[in-house]
XYZ file of C-alpha atoms in Angstrom:
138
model
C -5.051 -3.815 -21.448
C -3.665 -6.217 -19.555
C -4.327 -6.726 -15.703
C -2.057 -4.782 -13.167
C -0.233 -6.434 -10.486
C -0.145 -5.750 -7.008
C 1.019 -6.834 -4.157
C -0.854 -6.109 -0.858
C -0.417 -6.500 2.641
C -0.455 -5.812 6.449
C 2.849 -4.661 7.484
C 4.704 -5.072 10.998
C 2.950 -6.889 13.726
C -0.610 -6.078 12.838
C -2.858 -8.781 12.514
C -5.934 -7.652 10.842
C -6.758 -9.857 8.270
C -10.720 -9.019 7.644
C -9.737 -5.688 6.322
C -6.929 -7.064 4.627
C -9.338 -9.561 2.946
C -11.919 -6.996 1.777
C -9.127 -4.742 0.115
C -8.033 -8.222 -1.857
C -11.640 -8.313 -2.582
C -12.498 -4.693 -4.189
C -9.645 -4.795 -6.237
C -9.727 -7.565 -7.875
C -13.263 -7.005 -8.849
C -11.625 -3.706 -10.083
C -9.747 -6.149 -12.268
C -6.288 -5.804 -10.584
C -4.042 -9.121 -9.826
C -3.751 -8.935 -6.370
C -0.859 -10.690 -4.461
C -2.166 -10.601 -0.773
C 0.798 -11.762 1.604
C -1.425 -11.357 4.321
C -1.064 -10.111 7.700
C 2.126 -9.987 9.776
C 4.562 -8.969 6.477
C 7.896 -6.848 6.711
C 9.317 -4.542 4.312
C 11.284 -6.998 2.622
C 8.610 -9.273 1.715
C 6.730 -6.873 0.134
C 9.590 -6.104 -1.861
C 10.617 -9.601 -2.604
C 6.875 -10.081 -3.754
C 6.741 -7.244 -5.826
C 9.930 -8.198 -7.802
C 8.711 -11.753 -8.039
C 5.495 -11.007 -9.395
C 6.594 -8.070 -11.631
C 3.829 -6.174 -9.377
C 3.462 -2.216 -10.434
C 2.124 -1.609 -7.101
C 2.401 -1.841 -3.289
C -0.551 -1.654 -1.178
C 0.748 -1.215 2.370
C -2.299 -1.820 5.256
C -1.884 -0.673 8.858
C -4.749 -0.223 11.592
C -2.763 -0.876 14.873
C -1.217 2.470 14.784
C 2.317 1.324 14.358
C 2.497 2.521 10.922
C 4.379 5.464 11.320
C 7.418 2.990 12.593
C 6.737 0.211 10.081
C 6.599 2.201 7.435
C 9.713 3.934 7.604
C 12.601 3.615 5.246
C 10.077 1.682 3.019
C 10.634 4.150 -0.247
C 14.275 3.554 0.594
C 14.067 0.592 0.627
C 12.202 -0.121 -3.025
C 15.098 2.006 -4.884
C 17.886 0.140 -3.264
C 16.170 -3.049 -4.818
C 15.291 -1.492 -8.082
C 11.608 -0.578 -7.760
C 12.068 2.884 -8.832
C 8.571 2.853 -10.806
C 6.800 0.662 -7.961
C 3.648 2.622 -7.092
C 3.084 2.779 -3.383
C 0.513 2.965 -1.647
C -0.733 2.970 2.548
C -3.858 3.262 4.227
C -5.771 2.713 7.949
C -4.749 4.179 11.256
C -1.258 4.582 10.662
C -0.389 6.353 14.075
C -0.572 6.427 17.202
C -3.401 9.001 18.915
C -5.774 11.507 17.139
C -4.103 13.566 14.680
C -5.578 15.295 11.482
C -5.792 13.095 8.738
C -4.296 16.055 6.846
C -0.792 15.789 8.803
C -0.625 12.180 8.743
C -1.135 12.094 5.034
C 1.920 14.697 4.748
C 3.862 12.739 6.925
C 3.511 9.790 4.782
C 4.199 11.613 1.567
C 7.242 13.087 2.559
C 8.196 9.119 3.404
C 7.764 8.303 -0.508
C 4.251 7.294 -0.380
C 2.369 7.971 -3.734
C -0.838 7.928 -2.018
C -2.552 7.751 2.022
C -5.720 6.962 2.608
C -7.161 6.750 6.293
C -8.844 3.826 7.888
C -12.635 4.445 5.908
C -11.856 5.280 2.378
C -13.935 4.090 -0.747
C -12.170 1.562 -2.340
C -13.057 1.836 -5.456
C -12.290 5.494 -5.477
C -8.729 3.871 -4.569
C -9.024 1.814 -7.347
C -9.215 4.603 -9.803
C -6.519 6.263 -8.465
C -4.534 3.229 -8.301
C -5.020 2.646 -12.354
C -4.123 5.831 -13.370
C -0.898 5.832 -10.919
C 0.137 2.811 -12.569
C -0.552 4.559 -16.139
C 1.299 7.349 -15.065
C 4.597 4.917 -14.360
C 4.474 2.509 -17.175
């Protein structure tokens, strides 16, 4: 089978790039293609990454608690540029203050996010997920 692509990230004005790294890191051990625009990345050039890569995922990264905010419209966003199979993915401390994990995670599904994982997941455990996701679109 040949590799996946995705394209990962840390969206809005968060900055954390050790994280960021580690995720890159995981998955392509996991044998993905990883595009990692780095910290610092909007909406759009996730998108425009995706589409120029012919990426099956997104892998959206958040830890400064702005998530909620950056994040919105994102789904939206994906269909009005033709990613209507794009799997999508977020994960870290998407908001701000303590909230259950289980409400943020419905929060972000009802934004069009496939998937929500909170700020210590196991990523390979996100890699399996993430395969059969992409399976499940192709």
């Amino acid at each position: 089978m040949e590799e996946s692509r995705i394209v990962l990230g840390v969206i809005g004005s968060d900055c954390h790039a050790v994280g960021n790294k580690i995720i890159e890191n995981v998955l392509s051990r996991e044998g993905f293609q990883v595009v990692n625009l780095g910290v610092m990345v909007s909406q759009d050039e996730f998108i425009d990454a995706a589409i120029e890569t012919g990426a099956q995922a997104i892998l959206v990264s958040s830890i400064y608690g702005h998530g909620e905010i950056d994040c919105a419209g994102f789904r939206g966003r994906c269909l009005e540029r033709g990613l209507d199979k794009i799997v999508l993915y977020v994960g870290g401390n998407l908001v701000i203050g303590k909230r259950e994990f289980s409400e943020v995670e419905t929060l972000f599904k009802d934004m069009g996010y496939d998937r929500v994982f909170p700020p210590t997941c196991d990523l390979t455990e996100v890699a399996s997920n993430l395969k059969l996701d992409i399976k499940a679109r192709i």
